[in-house]
mmCIF file of C-alpha atoms and ligand atoms in Angstrom:
data_model
loop_
_atom_site.group_PDB
_atom_site.id
_atom_site.type_symbol
_atom_site.label_atom_id
_atom_site.label_comp_id
_atom_site.label_asym_id
_atom_site.label_seq_id
_atom_site.Cartn_x
_atom_site.Cartn_y
_atom_site.Cartn_z
ATOM 1 C CA UNK A 1 -15.113 6.267 4.349
ATOM 2 C CA UNK A 2 -12.894 3.367 5.568
ATOM 3 C CA UNK A 3 -15.277 2.012 8.224
ATOM 4 C CA UNK A 4 -18.019 1.283 5.745
ATOM 5 C CA UNK A 5 -16.088 -1.870 4.571
ATOM 6 C CA UNK A 6 -15.103 -3.137 7.964
ATOM 7 C CA UNK A 7 -14.764 -5.776 9.165
ATOM 8 C CA UNK A 8 -13.060 -6.890 5.900
ATOM 9 C CA UNK A 9 -12.135 -10.514 5.386
ATOM 10 C CA UNK A 10 -9.386 -11.472 3.019
ATOM 11 C CA UNK A 11 -7.266 -14.462 2.236
ATOM 12 C CA UNK A 12 -4.399 -15.088 -0.257
ATOM 13 C CA UNK A 13 -0.815 -16.187 -1.032
ATOM 14 C CA UNK A 14 2.136 -14.153 0.430
ATOM 15 C CA UNK A 15 4.299 -13.049 -2.514
ATOM 16 C CA UNK A 16 7.762 -11.400 -2.694
ATOM 17 C CA UNK A 17 7.757 -7.563 -2.653
ATOM 18 C CA UNK A 18 10.782 -5.350 -2.786
ATOM 19 C CA UNK A 19 12.254 -6.768 0.368
ATOM 20 C CA UNK A 20 12.434 -3.193 1.931
ATOM 21 C CA UNK A 21 10.222 -4.022 4.992
ATOM 22 C CA UNK A 22 12.884 -6.210 6.692
ATOM 23 C CA UNK A 23 16.053 -4.841 5.324
ATOM 24 C CA UNK A 24 15.545 -1.088 5.712
ATOM 25 C CA UNK A 25 12.931 -0.666 8.297
ATOM 26 C CA UNK A 26 13.187 -3.893 10.424
ATOM 27 C CA UNK A 27 9.431 -4.237 9.982
ATOM 28 C CA UNK A 28 8.652 -7.117 7.687
ATOM 29 C CA UNK A 29 5.330 -6.820 5.695
ATOM 30 C CA UNK A 30 3.807 -9.943 4.063
ATOM 31 C CA UNK A 31 2.601 -8.755 0.545
ATOM 32 C CA UNK A 32 -0.564 -10.054 -1.098
ATOM 33 C CA UNK A 33 -0.482 -10.932 -4.855
ATOM 34 C CA UNK A 34 -1.670 -8.365 -7.394
ATOM 35 C CA UNK A 35 -4.708 -10.419 -7.945
ATOM 36 C CA UNK A 36 -5.808 -10.077 -4.162
ATOM 37 C CA UNK A 37 -4.884 -6.384 -4.243
ATOM 38 C CA UNK A 38 -7.217 -5.889 -7.347
ATOM 39 C CA UNK A 39 -10.013 -7.811 -5.534
ATOM 40 C CA UNK A 40 -10.269 -4.990 -2.873
ATOM 41 C CA UNK A 41 -13.188 -2.628 -3.620
ATOM 42 C CA UNK A 42 -11.734 0.407 -5.333
ATOM 43 C CA UNK A 43 -13.348 2.762 -2.832
ATOM 44 C CA UNK A 44 -11.556 1.428 0.138
ATOM 45 C CA UNK A 45 -9.396 4.367 1.280
ATOM 46 C CA UNK A 46 -5.615 3.964 1.166
ATOM 47 C CA UNK A 47 -3.974 4.200 4.694
ATOM 48 C CA UNK A 48 -2.964 2.279 7.766
ATOM 49 C CA UNK A 49 -5.450 -0.243 9.301
ATOM 50 C CA UNK A 50 -5.305 -2.926 11.951
ATOM 51 C CA UNK A 51 -6.856 -6.332 12.670
ATOM 52 C CA UNK A 52 -6.187 -10.029 12.924
ATOM 53 C CA UNK A 53 -3.914 -12.327 10.840
ATOM 54 C CA UNK A 54 -3.114 -16.015 10.673
ATOM 55 C CA UNK A 55 -0.560 -17.895 8.463
ATOM 56 C CA UNK A 56 -1.701 -21.176 7.117
ATOM 57 C CA UNK A 57 -3.701 -22.748 9.987
ATOM 58 C CA UNK A 58 -1.415 -21.314 12.593
ATOM 59 C CA UNK A 59 -2.264 -18.929 15.521
ATOM 60 C CA UNK A 60 -4.251 -15.737 15.165
ATOM 61 C CA UNK A 61 -2.129 -12.704 15.829
ATOM 62 C CA UNK A 62 -2.570 -8.876 15.929
ATOM 63 C CA UNK A 63 -1.448 -7.094 12.820
ATOM 64 C CA UNK A 64 -1.126 -3.714 11.174
ATOM 65 C CA UNK A 65 -1.848 -3.272 7.416
ATOM 66 C CA UNK A 66 -0.930 -0.824 4.814
ATOM 67 C CA UNK A 67 -3.122 -0.323 1.734
ATOM 68 C CA UNK A 68 -1.813 2.077 -0.859
ATOM 69 C CA UNK A 69 0.991 3.513 -2.859
ATOM 70 C CA UNK A 70 3.488 3.984 -0.065
ATOM 71 C CA UNK A 71 4.198 7.692 -0.824
ATOM 72 C CA UNK A 72 7.799 7.443 0.879
ATOM 73 C CA UNK A 73 8.904 5.034 -1.861
ATOM 74 C CA UNK A 74 6.851 6.545 -4.728
ATOM 75 C CA UNK A 75 5.513 3.137 -5.714
ATOM 76 C CA UNK A 76 3.546 3.020 -8.855
ATOM 77 C CA UNK A 77 1.601 -0.173 -7.969
ATOM 78 C CA UNK A 78 -0.861 -0.369 -5.170
ATOM 79 C CA UNK A 79 0.133 -2.773 -2.488
ATOM 80 C CA UNK A 80 -1.645 -4.518 0.457
ATOM 81 C CA UNK A 81 1.051 -5.336 3.085
ATOM 82 C CA UNK A 82 0.550 -7.068 6.542
ATOM 83 C CA UNK A 83 2.973 -6.707 9.377
ATOM 84 C CA UNK A 84 1.997 -9.383 11.953
ATOM 85 C CA UNK A 85 2.807 -8.549 15.516
ATOM 86 C CA UNK A 86 4.517 -11.700 16.232
ATOM 87 C CA UNK A 87 8.079 -13.042 15.867
ATOM 88 C CA UNK A 88 8.199 -15.917 13.404
ATOM 89 C CA UNK A 89 11.160 -18.304 13.204
ATOM 90 C CA UNK A 90 11.216 -18.330 9.363
ATOM 91 C CA UNK A 91 9.772 -16.450 6.360
ATOM 92 C CA UNK A 92 6.420 -17.797 5.083
ATOM 93 C CA UNK A 93 6.453 -16.802 1.331
ATOM 94 C CA UNK A 94 3.961 -18.937 -0.667
ATOM 95 C CA UNK A 95 1.780 -19.624 2.471
ATOM 96 C CA UNK A 96 -1.747 -18.642 2.586
ATOM 97 C CA UNK A 97 -2.367 -15.418 4.786
ATOM 98 C CA UNK A 98 -5.860 -14.865 6.299
ATOM 99 C CA UNK A 99 -6.709 -11.413 7.698
ATOM 100 C CA UNK A 100 -9.643 -9.640 8.935
ATOM 101 C CA UNK A 101 -9.315 -5.859 8.994
ATOM 102 C CA UNK A 102 -11.314 -4.380 11.850
ATOM 103 C CA UNK A 103 -10.239 -0.714 12.190
ATOM 104 C CA UNK A 104 -8.523 2.202 10.480
ATOM 105 C CA UNK A 105 -5.734 4.237 11.961
ATOM 106 C CA UNK A 106 -4.626 7.040 9.406
ATOM 107 C CA UNK A 107 -4.314 7.949 5.812
ATOM 108 C CA UNK A 108 -0.983 7.397 4.016
ATOM 109 C CA UNK A 109 1.602 10.094 4.691
ATOM 110 C CA UNK A 110 4.923 11.026 3.282
ATOM 111 C CA UNK A 111 7.994 11.273 5.624
ATOM 112 C CA UNK A 112 11.247 13.281 5.593
ATOM 113 C CA UNK A 113 13.346 10.376 6.610
ATOM 114 C CA UNK A 114 13.378 6.605 7.062
ATOM 115 C CA UNK A 115 13.742 7.241 10.896
ATOM 116 C CA UNK A 116 10.385 9.364 10.795
ATOM 117 C CA UNK A 117 8.862 6.582 8.891
ATOM 118 C CA UNK A 118 10.003 3.941 11.293
ATOM 119 C CA UNK A 119 8.702 5.920 14.384
ATOM 120 C CA UNK A 120 5.293 6.439 12.706
ATOM 121 C CA UNK A 121 5.009 2.713 12.078
ATOM 122 C CA UNK A 122 6.047 1.898 15.812
ATOM 123 C CA UNK A 123 3.173 4.227 16.888
ATOM 124 C CA UNK A 124 0.788 2.597 14.528
ATOM 125 C CA UNK A 125 1.647 -0.817 16.001
ATOM 126 C CA UNK A 126 1.105 0.504 19.609
ATOM 127 C CA UNK A 127 -2.215 1.953 18.593
ATOM 128 C CA UNK A 128 -3.226 -1.352 16.936
ATOM 129 C CA UNK A 129 -2.302 -3.340 20.008
ATOM 130 C CA UNK A 130 -4.393 -1.059 22.251
ATOM 131 C CA UNK A 131 -7.505 -0.972 19.858
ATOM 132 C CA UNK A 132 -7.385 -4.844 19.288
ATOM 133 C CA UNK A 133 -7.802 -5.451 23.066
ATOM 134 C CA UNK A 134 -11.187 -3.662 23.045
ATOM 135 C CA UNK A 135 -14.210 -6.153 22.881
ATOM 136 C CA UNK A 136 -15.503 -4.955 19.555
ATOM 137 C CA UNK A 137 -12.221 -5.916 17.840
ATOM 138 C CA UNK A 138 -11.087 -8.852 20.124
ATOM 139 C CA UNK A 139 -14.310 -10.784 19.151
ATOM 140 C CA UNK A 140 -13.137 -10.971 15.548
ATOM 141 C CA UNK A 141 -10.083 -13.023 16.707
ATOM 142 C CA UNK A 142 -12.438 -15.854 17.405
ATOM 143 C CA UNK A 143 -14.290 -15.543 14.108
ATOM 144 C CA UNK A 144 -15.113 -18.832 12.229
ATOM 145 C CA UNK A 145 -13.148 -17.382 9.225
ATOM 146 C CA UNK A 146 -9.906 -18.416 10.894
ATOM 147 C CA UNK A 147 -11.058 -21.996 11.499
ATOM 148 C CA UNK A 148 -12.701 -22.605 8.076
ATOM 149 C CA UNK A 149 -9.779 -22.298 5.701
ATOM 150 C CA UNK A 150 -11.937 -23.480 2.626
ATOM 151 C CA UNK A 151 -14.818 -21.192 3.648
ATOM 152 C CA UNK A 152 -16.313 -18.657 1.188
ATOM 153 C CA UNK A 153 -15.600 -15.064 2.170
ATOM 154 C CA UNK A 154 -18.530 -12.663 2.121
ATOM 155 C CA UNK A 155 -17.822 -8.964 2.774
ATOM 156 C CA UNK A 156 -20.306 -6.021 2.935
HETATM 157 P P1 ADP B 1 8.919 -8.300 0.866
HETATM 158 O O1 ADP B 1 9.218 -7.053 0.138
HETATM 159 O O2 ADP B 1 9.208 -9.521 0.010
HETATM 160 O O3 ADP B 1 7.463 -8.317 1.306
HETATM 161 P P2 ADP B 1 9.717 -7.758 3.560
HETATM 162 O O4 ADP B 1 11.000 -7.255 3.984
HETATM 163 O O5 ADP B 1 8.454 -6.897 3.613
HETATM 164 O O6 ADP B 1 9.808 -8.365 2.093
HETATM 165 O O7 ADP B 1 9.461 -9.167 4.309
HETATM 166 C C1 ADP B 1 8.236 -9.793 4.294
HETATM 167 C C2 ADP B 1 8.337 -11.243 4.553
HETATM 168 O O8 ADP B 1 8.877 -11.568 5.819
HETATM 169 C C3 ADP B 1 6.969 -11.952 4.507
HETATM 170 O O9 ADP B 1 6.588 -12.346 3.330
HETATM 171 C C4 ADP B 1 7.154 -13.163 5.468
HETATM 172 O O10 ADP B 1 7.617 -14.210 4.738
HETATM 173 C C5 ADP B 1 8.407 -12.778 6.410
HETATM 174 N N1 ADP B 1 7.859 -12.363 7.708
HETATM 175 C C6 ADP B 1 8.580 -12.759 8.876
HETATM 176 N N2 ADP B 1 8.069 -12.362 10.045
HETATM 177 C C7 ADP B 1 7.041 -11.500 9.574
HETATM 178 C C8 ADP B 1 5.957 -10.710 10.302
HETATM 179 N N3 ADP B 1 6.042 -10.644 11.704
HETATM 180 N N4 ADP B 1 5.039 -9.999 9.618
HETATM 181 C C9 ADP B 1 5.142 -10.122 8.240
HETATM 182 N N5 ADP B 1 5.935 -10.791 7.530
HETATM 183 C C10 ADP B 1 6.884 -11.440 8.178
HETATM 184 MG MG1 MG B 2 6.762 -6.594 2.316
#
């Protein structure tokens, strides 16, 4: 399942999505380009994950990540979207986002309302914050990957 590929390292440019994260949900998600999405192994299960993220050569923050089709919005293209658990002063479209995915929370689900979707994401964020404080996840915050921006990525 999901754990087989973890930790999973990934780096790429932040591109424009549909703008729904911030506008409708109040939860911005930095979208990776189609090229990065297609570079994910095809057997990585869709769903909600957590890990660490860094924009450019900035600080490393906790994040929650969604991989999939976003059933609520009936997307037809797969997306990989990172919500960084940090308040940024400005958008960072075009910047390089580096992430390491360290854990899996749940599969994708559909929701009856936007409110139900928002509550589920808030719970995911709380779960991610708790899990990432555990030593096995915390140790990846210090990984060399975040300090070697030109370094080659090797995943299992
Ligand atoms: P889009 O559909 O273009 O991805 P969103 O509404 O999901 O639009 O907003 C995502 C954008 O918001 C990111 O690309 C980034 O530039 C900005 N942003 C600001 N704060 C954050 C954050 N904490 N996590 C992720 N993206 C953020
Ligand atoms: Mg987004």
